[in-house]
Amino acid sequence: IIYNTYENNRNSINFFVNLASQMPLVFMDHVLKENEDAPYVITEGTQSTKKAAEYLMRKGKKRIAYIRMPPHISVVQHRYAGYKEAIMESEQEFDSDLVYQDPEDRAENGHIDIGYEGAAYFMSLEDPPDAIMTTVENEKRNDTDRINPVMAG
């Protein structure tokens, strides 16, 4: 799992380190730099997300979905641009149904359920994605416990 993050507080860091001990994760961006023993890479938002999407395509993924946070968060814009560039430059057709934007624009504290809601939305599609990328994070509860049953169908 490639996990984009931008939260840099003790609760978030503890959550990320705990999550990394439970499953194979690589974190993106500066949050864990010099803080903890967790795998991370420092990224340039547009190109790194584009490369992550291209990697998924090389692995045979044909329907890559994207869950995004409100666009006023600058890193979110860069990451989404990279995702979209990768799709547009590939043989795949851009499908707006594979982009989940929080309909309520919950930037502060309200973003707790966006990851779950996005995954549930994608899995409800007649032709669901075979990969999901996201800029959403949630240190308040372990959404992987909620998303795994959704992904299983």
mmCIF file of C-alpha atoms in Angstrom:
data_model
loop_
_atom_site.group_PDB
_atom_site.id
_atom_site.type_symbol
_atom_site.label_atom_id
_atom_site.label_comp_id
_atom_site.label_asym_id
_atom_site.label_seq_id
_atom_site.Cartn_x
_atom_site.Cartn_y
_atom_site.Cartn_z
ATOM 1 C CA ILE A 1 0.000 0.000 0.000
ATOM 2 C CA ILE A 2 1.306 3.426 -0.917
ATOM 3 C CA TYR A 3 -0.050 5.902 1.627
ATOM 4 C CA ASN A 4 -0.036 9.650 1.007
ATOM 5 C CA THR A 5 -0.056 11.730 4.149
ATOM 6 C CA TYR A 6 0.114 15.344 5.236
ATOM 7 C CA GLU A 7 -0.843 15.173 8.924
ATOM 8 C CA ASN A 8 2.120 15.956 11.155
ATOM 9 C CA ASN A 9 1.080 15.613 14.768
ATOM 10 C CA ARG A 10 1.892 13.039 17.419
ATOM 11 C CA ASN A 11 -1.459 11.226 17.109
ATOM 12 C CA SER A 12 -1.039 10.912 13.354
ATOM 13 C CA ILE A 13 2.553 9.730 13.595
ATOM 14 C CA ASN A 14 1.602 7.113 16.206
ATOM 15 C CA PHE A 15 -1.253 5.944 13.986
ATOM 16 C CA PHE A 16 1.003 5.671 10.921
ATOM 17 C CA VAL A 17 3.736 3.769 12.754
ATOM 18 C CA ASN A 18 1.159 1.361 14.201
ATOM 19 C CA LEU A 19 -0.436 0.872 10.786
ATOM 20 C CA ALA A 20 2.968 0.159 9.217
ATOM 21 C CA SER A 21 3.568 -2.556 11.803
ATOM 22 C CA GLN A 22 0.344 -4.306 10.730
ATOM 23 C CA MET A 23 0.647 -4.287 6.931
ATOM 24 C CA PRO A 24 3.159 -3.475 4.182
ATOM 25 C CA LEU A 25 3.064 0.303 3.773
ATOM 26 C CA VAL A 26 5.258 2.966 2.280
ATOM 27 C CA PHE A 27 4.403 6.502 3.319
ATOM 28 C CA MET A 28 4.758 9.487 1.043
ATOM 29 C CA ASP A 29 5.983 12.915 2.072
ATOM 30 C CA HIS A 30 7.849 14.476 4.915
ATOM 31 C CA VAL A 31 5.659 13.540 7.880
ATOM 32 C CA LEU A 32 7.713 10.597 9.104
ATOM 33 C CA LYS A 33 11.111 11.992 8.150
ATOM 34 C CA GLU A 34 13.425 11.781 11.142
ATOM 35 C CA ASN A 35 10.485 10.903 13.391
ATOM 36 C CA GLU A 36 9.951 7.174 13.351
ATOM 37 C CA ASP A 37 11.062 3.808 12.085
ATOM 38 C CA ALA A 38 8.573 3.492 9.233
ATOM 39 C CA PRO A 39 9.251 3.245 5.495
ATOM 40 C CA TYR A 40 8.713 6.539 3.685
ATOM 41 C CA VAL A 41 9.701 8.468 0.612
ATOM 42 C CA ILE A 42 9.804 12.211 0.212
ATOM 43 C CA THR A 43 7.923 13.177 -2.874
ATOM 44 C CA GLU A 44 7.242 15.836 -5.351
ATOM 45 C CA GLY A 45 3.452 15.587 -5.461
ATOM 46 C CA THR A 46 2.670 15.630 -9.166
ATOM 47 C CA GLN A 47 5.475 13.425 -10.471
ATOM 48 C CA SER A 48 5.453 10.978 -7.570
ATOM 49 C CA THR A 49 1.728 10.338 -7.806
ATOM 50 C CA LYS A 50 2.003 10.046 -11.579
ATOM 51 C CA LYS A 51 4.756 7.458 -11.136
ATOM 52 C CA ALA A 52 2.671 5.556 -8.572
ATOM 53 C CA ALA A 53 -0.265 5.414 -11.011
ATOM 54 C CA GLU A 54 2.058 4.351 -13.844
ATOM 55 C CA TYR A 55 3.442 1.603 -11.589
ATOM 56 C CA LEU A 56 -0.084 0.315 -10.987
ATOM 57 C CA MET A 57 -0.721 0.338 -14.741
ATOM 58 C CA ARG A 58 2.494 -1.623 -15.369
ATOM 59 C CA LYS A 59 1.185 -4.162 -12.858
ATOM 60 C CA GLY A 60 -1.880 -4.586 -15.058
ATOM 61 C CA LYS A 61 -4.344 -2.316 -13.267
ATOM 62 C CA LYS A 62 -6.872 -0.991 -15.774
ATOM 63 C CA ARG A 63 -9.333 0.928 -13.586
ATOM 64 C CA ILE A 64 -7.440 3.035 -11.090
ATOM 65 C CA ALA A 65 -9.684 5.077 -8.839
ATOM 66 C CA TYR A 66 -8.782 8.149 -6.839
ATOM 67 C CA ILE A 67 -10.203 9.494 -3.562
ATOM 68 C CA ARG A 68 -9.371 13.141 -3.078
ATOM 69 C CA MET A 69 -9.648 15.679 -0.327
ATOM 70 C CA PRO A 70 -10.895 19.240 -0.859
ATOM 71 C CA PRO A 71 -8.867 21.032 -3.534
ATOM 72 C CA HIS A 72 -7.865 23.972 -1.339
ATOM 73 C CA ILE A 73 -5.151 21.753 0.225
ATOM 74 C CA SER A 74 -2.249 22.385 -2.173
ATOM 75 C CA VAL A 75 -0.610 18.962 -1.920
ATOM 76 C CA VAL A 76 -3.963 17.423 -2.851
ATOM 77 C CA GLN A 77 -4.041 19.415 -6.084
ATOM 78 C CA HIS A 78 -0.527 18.312 -7.052
ATOM 79 C CA ARG A 79 -1.241 14.668 -6.323
ATOM 80 C CA TYR A 80 -4.507 14.669 -8.253
ATOM 81 C CA ALA A 81 -2.763 16.350 -11.201
ATOM 82 C CA GLY A 82 -0.204 13.520 -11.231
ATOM 83 C CA TYR A 83 -2.910 10.855 -11.122
ATOM 84 C CA LYS A 84 -4.815 12.527 -13.953
ATOM 85 C CA GLU A 85 -1.665 13.021 -16.066
ATOM 86 C CA ALA A 86 -0.803 9.342 -15.779
ATOM 87 C CA ILE A 87 -4.279 8.270 -16.841
ATOM 88 C CA MET A 88 -4.481 10.791 -19.706
ATOM 89 C CA GLU A 89 -1.039 9.808 -21.065
ATOM 90 C CA SER A 90 -1.822 6.104 -20.936
ATOM 91 C CA GLU A 91 -3.996 4.008 -23.184
ATOM 92 C CA GLN A 92 -6.675 4.182 -20.510
ATOM 93 C CA GLU A 93 -9.548 6.583 -20.864
ATOM 94 C CA PHE A 94 -10.108 9.051 -18.027
ATOM 95 C CA ASP A 95 -13.332 8.100 -16.225
ATOM 96 C CA SER A 96 -14.712 10.731 -13.850
ATOM 97 C CA ASP A 97 -16.692 7.974 -12.090
ATOM 98 C CA LEU A 98 -13.334 6.751 -10.778
ATOM 99 C CA VAL A 99 -12.678 10.000 -8.919
ATOM 100 C CA TYR A 100 -14.370 10.430 -5.555
ATOM 101 C CA GLN A 101 -14.459 14.007 -4.296
ATOM 102 C CA ASP A 102 -16.034 14.497 -0.894
ATOM 103 C CA PRO A 103 -19.433 16.007 -1.742
ATOM 104 C CA GLU A 104 -19.514 17.958 1.523
ATOM 105 C CA ASP A 105 -16.009 19.450 1.254
ATOM 106 C CA ARG A 106 -15.161 18.376 4.804
ATOM 107 C CA ALA A 107 -11.594 19.598 5.190
ATOM 108 C CA GLU A 108 -11.369 19.864 8.957
ATOM 109 C CA ASN A 109 -12.239 16.919 11.231
ATOM 110 C CA GLY A 110 -15.113 15.996 8.903
ATOM 111 C CA HIS A 111 -12.825 13.974 6.648
ATOM 112 C CA ILE A 112 -12.862 11.008 9.001
ATOM 113 C CA ASP A 113 -15.153 8.906 6.815
ATOM 114 C CA ILE A 114 -14.082 10.035 3.337
ATOM 115 C CA GLY A 115 -11.774 7.071 2.717
ATOM 116 C CA TYR A 116 -14.443 4.586 3.710
ATOM 117 C CA GLU A 117 -17.152 6.433 1.772
ATOM 118 C CA GLY A 118 -14.954 6.616 -1.314
ATOM 119 C CA ALA A 119 -14.121 2.907 -1.195
ATOM 120 C CA ALA A 120 -17.787 2.036 -0.647
ATOM 121 C CA TYR A 121 -18.771 4.236 -3.594
ATOM 122 C CA PHE A 122 -16.206 2.597 -5.871
ATOM 123 C CA MET A 123 -17.205 -0.915 -4.836
ATOM 124 C CA SER A 124 -20.860 -0.087 -5.581
ATOM 125 C CA LEU A 125 -20.057 0.680 -9.227
ATOM 126 C CA GLU A 126 -21.161 -1.843 -11.823
ATOM 127 C CA ASP A 127 -17.522 -2.016 -12.939
ATOM 128 C CA PRO A 128 -15.484 -1.304 -9.776
ATOM 129 C CA PRO A 129 -11.821 -0.259 -9.873
ATOM 130 C CA ASP A 130 -8.987 -2.719 -9.510
ATOM 131 C CA ALA A 131 -6.853 -0.201 -7.604
ATOM 132 C CA ILE A 132 -7.553 2.846 -5.453
ATOM 133 C CA MET A 133 -5.215 5.753 -4.800
ATOM 134 C CA THR A 134 -5.997 8.404 -2.204
ATOM 135 C CA THR A 135 -4.901 11.573 -0.460
ATOM 136 C CA VAL A 136 -7.188 10.804 2.467
ATOM 137 C CA GLU A 137 -5.853 9.763 5.824
ATOM 138 C CA ASN A 138 -7.462 9.087 9.124
ATOM 139 C CA GLU A 139 -5.687 8.737 12.417
ATOM 140 C CA LYS A 140 -8.956 8.820 14.370
ATOM 141 C CA ARG A 141 -9.924 5.253 13.506
ATOM 142 C CA ASN A 142 -8.385 2.444 11.567
ATOM 143 C CA ASP A 143 -10.317 2.622 8.285
ATOM 144 C CA THR A 144 -8.509 -0.440 6.999
ATOM 145 C CA ASP A 145 -10.766 -2.440 9.332
ATOM 146 C CA ARG A 146 -13.793 -0.838 7.690
ATOM 147 C CA ILE A 147 -12.514 -0.863 4.102
ATOM 148 C CA ASN A 148 -11.381 -4.510 3.935
ATOM 149 C CA PRO A 149 -14.978 -5.862 4.051
ATOM 150 C CA VAL A 150 -16.062 -3.278 1.458
ATOM 151 C CA MET A 151 -13.222 -4.293 -0.872
ATOM 152 C CA ALA A 152 -14.053 -7.979 -0.398
ATOM 153 C CA GLY A 153 -17.471 -7.297 -1.810
#
